[in-house]
Amino acid sequence: MSQPKKNKVLLIGIAIFGFFGFVGPLLFTLFSIFTGGEQATPPPTPVANEAIDPKALKVQIDGYQTVLKREPNNLNALGSLAELYLRSGQYAQAVPLVEKVSALQPDNLQITQQLVALYVQTKQFEKIPATYARSEASYDQLLAKDKNNLNGLVGKARLRQIQGDLKTARTLLDQAVKVAPADLKPQVKKLSEQMLAPPATAASTPK
């Protein structure tokens, strides 16, 4: 994939999370899209949220567990198994799988945010700061190699914005707008405005 196309995917993904944030249920219907990776086996038929067949669920879980015994870093199997656990309400079982995906893709902000949302869901709040720190360190590595790396600038800005450091986020986003290619500049500028906009206040109740 060319760099402009990669940038567009990243920007679209961040924009999605900018709007949805840490909502529940977790947005793992998008999980496989963001993990990508190789497919060791064809993905199973999705299990409907409202009518989960325990036997069918077990067959699918066993299948992905078998794949992971053979290929422990298979992103498709990790993501798909995590999604099965999440859709059946087995959040604790999903945690180590999502942690593994996050470790394999530390600069994937979508995965980082989903992992943090999962920590919130399972009340593992103590793990959140370190998760953000690892993700930010990955962006720092990108920026150390190229201070104008668009992925690094936008990704780190999003992390800073999430944690309330709007001053740093603004500096990074201003730089991102400045260095963005002409075809991406409008998207980056719009994203910057959305990320830095003050929270919407509730409309006052008419008297």
Tab-separated table of C-alpha atoms in Angstrom:
chain	number	residue	atom	x	y	z
A	1	MET	CA	0.000	0.000	0.000
A	2	SER	CA	1.375	3.438	-0.908
A	3	GLN	CA	2.137	5.968	1.852
A	4	PRO	CA	-0.763	8.307	0.926
A	5	LYS	CA	-3.220	5.411	1.074
A	6	LYS	CA	-1.793	4.268	4.426
A	7	ASN	CA	-2.182	7.797	5.735
A	8	LYS	CA	-5.808	7.939	4.594
A	9	VAL	CA	-6.586	4.645	6.355
A	10	LEU	CA	-4.989	5.950	9.546
A	11	LEU	CA	-6.836	9.254	9.383
A	12	ILE	CA	-10.191	7.623	8.744
A	13	GLY	CA	-9.619	5.225	11.627
A	14	ILE	CA	-8.687	7.982	14.043
A	15	ALA	CA	-11.670	10.051	12.937
A	16	ILE	CA	-13.979	7.121	13.680
A	17	PHE	CA	-12.590	6.798	17.198
A	18	GLY	CA	-12.741	10.539	17.674
A	19	PHE	CA	-16.508	10.324	17.288
A	20	PHE	CA	-17.197	7.060	19.124
A	21	GLY	CA	-14.523	7.091	21.842
A	22	PHE	CA	-14.877	4.560	24.640
A	23	VAL	CA	-18.439	3.494	24.039
A	24	GLY	CA	-19.914	0.174	25.013
A	25	PRO	CA	-20.469	-2.290	23.623
A	26	LEU	CA	-16.903	-2.308	22.352
A	27	LEU	CA	-16.439	-1.747	18.649
A	28	PHE	CA	-14.874	-5.118	17.901
A	29	THR	CA	-17.007	-5.640	14.823
A	30	LEU	CA	-14.231	-3.564	13.210
A	31	PHE	CA	-11.459	-5.530	14.877
A	32	SER	CA	-10.501	-7.743	11.955
A	33	ILE	CA	-10.350	-4.745	9.617
A	34	PHE	CA	-7.699	-3.081	11.752
A	35	THR	CA	-5.666	-6.198	12.587
A	36	GLY	CA	-5.338	-7.334	8.969
A	37	GLY	CA	-2.496	-9.826	8.717
A	38	GLU	CA	-2.418	-13.246	7.214
A	39	GLN	CA	-5.374	-15.583	7.273
A	40	ALA	CA	-4.452	-19.101	8.263
A	41	THR	CA	-8.016	-20.298	7.785
A	42	PRO	CA	-11.168	-18.754	6.333
A	43	PRO	CA	-13.012	-16.703	8.963
A	44	PRO	CA	-16.027	-18.426	10.536
A	45	THR	CA	-19.602	-17.371	10.081
A	46	PRO	CA	-20.238	-14.530	12.561
A	47	VAL	CA	-22.193	-15.365	15.674
A	48	ALA	CA	-25.282	-13.176	16.054
A	49	ASN	CA	-25.249	-11.061	19.214
A	50	GLU	CA	-28.867	-11.771	19.993
A	51	ALA	CA	-28.790	-15.555	19.482
A	52	ILE	CA	-25.452	-17.206	20.273
A	53	ASP	CA	-25.401	-20.954	19.769
A	54	PRO	CA	-23.096	-22.295	22.525
A	55	LYS	CA	-22.109	-25.344	20.493
A	56	ALA	CA	-21.307	-23.328	17.379
A	57	LEU	CA	-19.413	-20.806	19.500
A	58	LYS	CA	-17.292	-23.547	21.067
A	59	VAL	CA	-16.460	-25.003	17.662
A	60	GLN	CA	-15.299	-21.607	16.404
A	61	ILE	CA	-13.302	-20.867	19.559
A	62	ASP	CA	-11.637	-24.288	19.438
A	63	GLY	CA	-10.758	-23.720	15.791
A	64	TYR	CA	-8.984	-20.431	16.431
A	65	GLN	CA	-7.251	-21.818	19.520
A	66	THR	CA	-5.879	-24.620	17.347
A	67	VAL	CA	-4.570	-22.070	14.846
A	68	LEU	CA	-2.899	-20.090	17.639
A	69	LYS	CA	-1.143	-23.162	19.011
A	70	ARG	CA	0.450	-23.523	15.589
A	71	GLU	CA	0.819	-19.802	14.822
A	72	PRO	CA	0.755	-17.818	18.101
A	73	ASN	CA	1.228	-14.480	16.327
A	74	ASN	CA	-1.467	-14.966	13.695
A	75	LEU	CA	-3.280	-11.623	13.763
A	76	ASN	CA	-6.427	-12.870	12.071
A	77	ALA	CA	-6.842	-15.694	14.584
A	78	LEU	CA	-6.054	-13.436	17.555
A	79	GLY	CA	-8.514	-10.784	16.423
A	80	SER	CA	-11.268	-13.194	15.461
A	81	LEU	CA	-11.006	-15.170	18.710
A	82	ALA	CA	-11.063	-11.944	20.718
A	83	GLU	CA	-14.170	-10.864	18.831
A	84	LEU	CA	-15.908	-14.161	19.602
A	85	TYR	CA	-15.157	-13.779	23.306
A	86	LEU	CA	-16.331	-10.175	23.341
A	87	ARG	CA	-19.554	-10.859	21.482
A	88	SER	CA	-20.369	-13.632	23.954
A	89	GLY	CA	-19.576	-11.418	26.948
A	90	GLN	CA	-16.352	-13.216	27.906
A	91	TYR	CA	-14.327	-10.030	28.338
A	92	ALA	CA	-11.656	-11.467	30.639
A	93	GLN	CA	-10.782	-14.142	28.077
A	94	ALA	CA	-10.406	-11.484	25.390
A	95	VAL	CA	-7.922	-9.363	27.344
A	96	PRO	CA	-4.727	-11.407	26.723
A	97	LEU	CA	-5.583	-11.749	23.045
A	98	VAL	CA	-6.022	-8.015	22.545
A	99	GLU	CA	-2.874	-7.398	24.578
A	100	LYS	CA	-1.000	-9.677	22.181
A	101	VAL	CA	-2.335	-7.819	19.147
A	102	SER	CA	-1.400	-4.500	20.742
A	103	ALA	CA	2.123	-5.768	21.422
A	104	LEU	CA	2.454	-6.881	17.795
A	105	GLN	CA	1.091	-3.556	16.507
A	106	PRO	CA	2.140	-0.907	19.078
A	107	ASP	CA	1.612	1.966	16.631
A	108	ASN	CA	-1.956	0.921	15.786
A	109	LEU	CA	-3.971	3.526	17.688
A	110	GLN	CA	-7.287	1.789	17.007
A	111	ILE	CA	-6.071	-1.341	18.796
A	112	THR	CA	-4.648	0.717	21.658
A	113	GLN	CA	-7.998	2.437	22.207
A	114	GLN	CA	-9.900	-0.824	22.023
A	115	LEU	CA	-7.513	-2.358	24.564
A	116	VAL	CA	-8.014	0.598	26.898
A	117	ALA	CA	-11.795	0.299	26.487
A	118	LEU	CA	-11.500	-3.378	27.380
A	119	TYR	CA	-9.459	-2.518	30.483
A	120	VAL	CA	-12.233	-0.132	31.499
A	121	GLN	CA	-14.851	-2.827	30.910
A	122	THR	CA	-12.920	-5.323	33.067
A	123	LYS	CA	-11.941	-2.670	35.663
A	124	GLN	CA	-8.205	-3.094	35.055
A	125	PHE	CA	-7.634	0.643	35.280
A	126	GLU	CA	-4.059	0.271	36.524
A	127	LYS	CA	-2.973	-1.029	33.103
A	128	ILE	CA	-4.170	1.993	31.132
A	129	PRO	CA	-1.237	4.418	31.670
A	130	ALA	CA	1.371	1.861	30.596
A	131	THR	CA	-0.667	0.993	27.506
A	132	TYR	CA	-0.742	4.615	26.397
A	133	ALA	CA	2.963	4.971	27.211
A	134	ARG	CA	3.896	2.009	24.987
A	135	SER	CA	1.803	3.351	22.140
A	136	GLU	CA	3.292	6.825	22.484
A	137	ALA	CA	6.815	5.379	22.560
A	138	SER	CA	6.093	3.743	19.212
A	139	TYR	CA	5.066	7.094	17.725
A	140	ASP	CA	8.151	8.697	19.255
A	141	GLN	CA	10.290	6.168	17.388
A	142	LEU	CA	8.621	7.123	14.119
A	143	LEU	CA	9.193	10.809	14.805
A	144	ALA	CA	12.809	10.224	15.839
A	145	LYS	CA	13.456	8.805	12.370
A	146	ASP	CA	11.381	11.464	10.612
A	147	LYS	CA	10.093	14.454	12.576
A	148	ASN	CA	7.484	15.066	9.872
A	149	ASN	CA	6.083	11.518	9.816
A	150	LEU	CA	2.349	12.088	9.404
A	151	ASN	CA	1.326	8.884	11.160
A	152	GLY	CA	3.545	9.738	14.106
A	153	LEU	CA	2.330	13.326	14.381
A	154	VAL	CA	-1.377	12.515	14.173
A	155	GLY	CA	-1.158	9.377	16.303
A	156	LYS	CA	0.778	11.024	19.114
A	157	ALA	CA	-1.492	14.071	18.969
A	158	ARG	CA	-4.525	11.826	19.454
A	159	LEU	CA	-2.917	10.174	22.481
A	160	ARG	CA	-2.042	13.559	23.977
A	161	GLN	CA	-5.567	14.821	23.311
A	162	ILE	CA	-7.116	11.769	24.976
A	163	GLN	CA	-5.001	12.388	28.076
A	164	GLY	CA	-5.910	16.075	28.239
A	165	ASP	CA	-2.632	17.540	26.976
A	166	LEU	CA	-4.209	19.819	24.387
A	167	LYS	CA	-1.180	22.103	24.153
A	168	THR	CA	1.087	19.316	22.887
A	169	ALA	CA	-1.709	17.920	20.727
A	170	ARG	CA	-2.168	21.307	19.063
A	171	THR	CA	1.568	21.644	18.366
A	172	LEU	CA	1.698	18.193	16.792
A	173	LEU	CA	-1.439	18.759	14.725
A	174	ASP	CA	-0.227	22.141	13.497
A	175	GLN	CA	2.913	20.415	12.272
A	176	ALA	CA	0.847	17.633	10.683
A	177	VAL	CA	-1.230	20.162	8.747
A	178	LYS	CA	1.928	21.936	7.655
A	179	VAL	CA	3.697	18.840	6.284
A	180	ALA	CA	0.671	16.920	4.952
A	181	PRO	CA	0.651	16.254	1.196
A	182	ALA	CA	-1.688	18.500	-0.769
A	183	ASP	CA	-4.288	15.763	-1.285
A	184	LEU	CA	-4.385	14.977	2.455
A	185	LYS	CA	-4.122	18.507	3.846
A	186	PRO	CA	-7.912	19.173	3.957
A	187	GLN	CA	-8.477	15.886	5.816
A	188	VAL	CA	-5.702	16.578	8.306
A	189	LYS	CA	-6.947	20.121	8.902
A	190	LYS	CA	-10.520	18.947	9.472
A	191	LEU	CA	-9.346	16.197	11.812
A	192	SER	CA	-7.239	18.713	13.730
A	193	GLU	CA	-10.243	20.991	14.195
A	194	GLN	CA	-12.387	18.086	15.406
A	195	MET	CA	-9.785	16.856	17.875
A	196	LEU	CA	-9.152	20.300	19.353
A	197	ALA	CA	-12.772	21.448	19.469
A	198	PRO	CA	-14.125	21.986	23.002
A	199	PRO	CA	-16.668	19.410	24.207
A	200	ALA	CA	-20.216	20.189	23.135
A	201	THR	CA	-22.279	21.612	25.961
A	202	ALA	CA	-25.798	20.453	26.569
A	203	ALA	CA	-28.453	22.821	25.297
A	204	SER	CA	-30.080	24.776	28.059
A	205	THR	CA	-33.591	23.762	28.933
A	206	PRO	CA	-36.121	26.390	27.847
A	207	LYS	CA	-37.906	28.020	30.723
